[in-house]
Amino acid sequence: MRATGPLLQVDRSHSARLCEVLQGGKKHFPVDRAAAAGLLRIAPNAAEVALAGRAFVIAAVRHVVACGTALIADLGSGLPGPDGTNTHEVAVRVDSSAHTVYVDNDPIVLVHGRALLREPSAVIVEADLRQPTSVAARLLSEWIPGSGVGLVMTSVLHHLSDQEDPGAIVEQLCAAMPDGSFLVISHLCGDGLHPKDASAAAAVYAKTSSPLYLRSAEQIRHLFGGTRLLGPGVVEVSSWHPHRARQGDESSGRWHLLGGVAEIRPAA
Ligand SMILES: C[S@@+](CC[C@H](N)C(=O)[O-])C[C@H]1O[C@@H](n2cnc3c(N)ncnc32)[C@H](O)[C@@H]1O
């Protein structure tokens, strides 16, 4: 597929490209740098948080593949990052037979993904998380029998409104997954942020392809529904480790990303 002018939308920032600017990447346009600059004025630690978010994805994927999941579904995958940091690359380093399905609804992400993904260990598909039944059907068409699925939804659910009901979407996807599956979520948290800063950040995202809905730590924990959280539970992504206990509540008053990893259907 060729990237055409209208597809690139250089006059409007995209959440994937905004995230990429914050992570120090190069696949963006002046409009994305302007949006990132606006966000950094409100949230000076936003770049640090974006990098910690990627480190969390790497640690979580490594862990769920080590636990025996051979299919990783990276939903709301965003733009490919530097070599070696992408989900499929992390997964195959742990298990050479691991397969990754990247899912995104942004044409720009799909153009970049298709241009860069040449490995047989990964595929990128266009789908919208707001249609969880068709997303689940697409994932199960790639399922590797005898293994679980690692559902990775990092920094994407905060782009869905309460009306779009991210909790129900997660629940439906989890219900369709085979035994031995895992859930990985990260989500920007509004706890401790001054309401003026929270609405200024939402205003930056309102001008991009994906609006922002900050949620409380309690609401983010709720997204895990009846799954069994591992290690410390839902914590600042930079503190997450599968074998680390919770170190107390962290509500820094700064821009912060919470994350957790759970077994979807824990053995009784
Ligand atoms: C901030 S990026 C996150 C990228 C990556 N998951 C990470 O953790 O760094 C959010 C991505 O979610 C995608 N996205 C937003 N809403 C979506 C939806 N309803 N369905 C699928 N993808 C969506 C955006 O296009 C974007 O690529």
Coordinates of C-alpha atoms and ligand atoms in Angstrom, one line a residue, residues 15-16 19 23 50 53-54 57 74-79 103-106 109 127-130 152-156 158-160 186 209-210, ligand 1:
S15 CA -2.1 10.0 18.9
A16 CA 0.3 7.3 17.6
C19 CA 3.4 9.1 21.4
Q23 CA 9.5 8.5 22.7
A50 CA 5.9 7.5 27.2
G53 CA 5.1 2.9 28.8
R54 CA 7.2 1.2 26.1
V57 CA 5.1 -3.3 27.2
D74 CA -1.3 -5.9 20.4
L75 CA -4.5 -3.9 20.2
G76 CA -4.1 -0.2 19.4
S77 CA -0.5 -1.0 18.5
G78 CA 0.7 2.5 17.4
L79 CA 3.7 3.2 15.2
V103 CA -4.4 -4.2 15.4
D104 CA -5.1 -0.5 14.9
N105 CA -7.8 1.6 13.4
D106 CA -5.5 4.4 12.2
V109 CA -0.3 3.2 11.6
A127 CA -9.8 -3.3 13.1
D128 CA -11.6 -1.1 15.7
L129 CA -11.6 -2.1 19.3
R130 CA -15.1 -0.7 19.6
V152 CA -2.1 -6.2 25.1
M153 CA -4.0 -3.0 25.3
T154 CA -1.5 -0.4 26.3
S155 CA -2.1 3.3 26.1
V156 CA -5.3 2.8 24.0
H158 CA -7.8 6.1 27.5
H159 CA -8.9 7.0 24.0
L160 CA -12.3 5.4 24.6
S186 CA -1.8 0.5 30.7
S209 CA -7.2 11.6 15.8
S210 CA -8.0 10.2 19.3
Ligands
LIG1 C1 -0.9 6.2 22.1 S1 -0.9 5.0 20.9 C2 -0.4 3.5 21.9 C3 0.6 2.7 21.1 C4 1.1 1.5 21.9 N1 0.0 0.6 22.3 C5 1.9 1.8 23.1 O1 1.6 1.3 24.2 O2 2.9 2.6 23.0 C6 -2.6 4.6 20.8 C7 -3.0 3.8 19.5 O3 -4.3 3.3 19.7 C8 -5.0 3.4 18.4 N2 -6.4 3.5 18.6 C9 -7.2 4.4 19.2 N3 -8.5 4.1 19.2 C10 -8.5 2.9 18.7 C11 -9.6 2.0 18.4 N4 -10.9 2.3 18.7 N5 -9.4 0.8 17.8 C12 -8.1 0.5 17.5 N6 -7.0 1.3 17.7 C13 -7.2 2.4 18.3 C14 -4.4 4.7 17.8 O4 -4.6 4.7 16.4 C15 -3.0 4.6 18.2 O5 -2.2 4.0 17.3

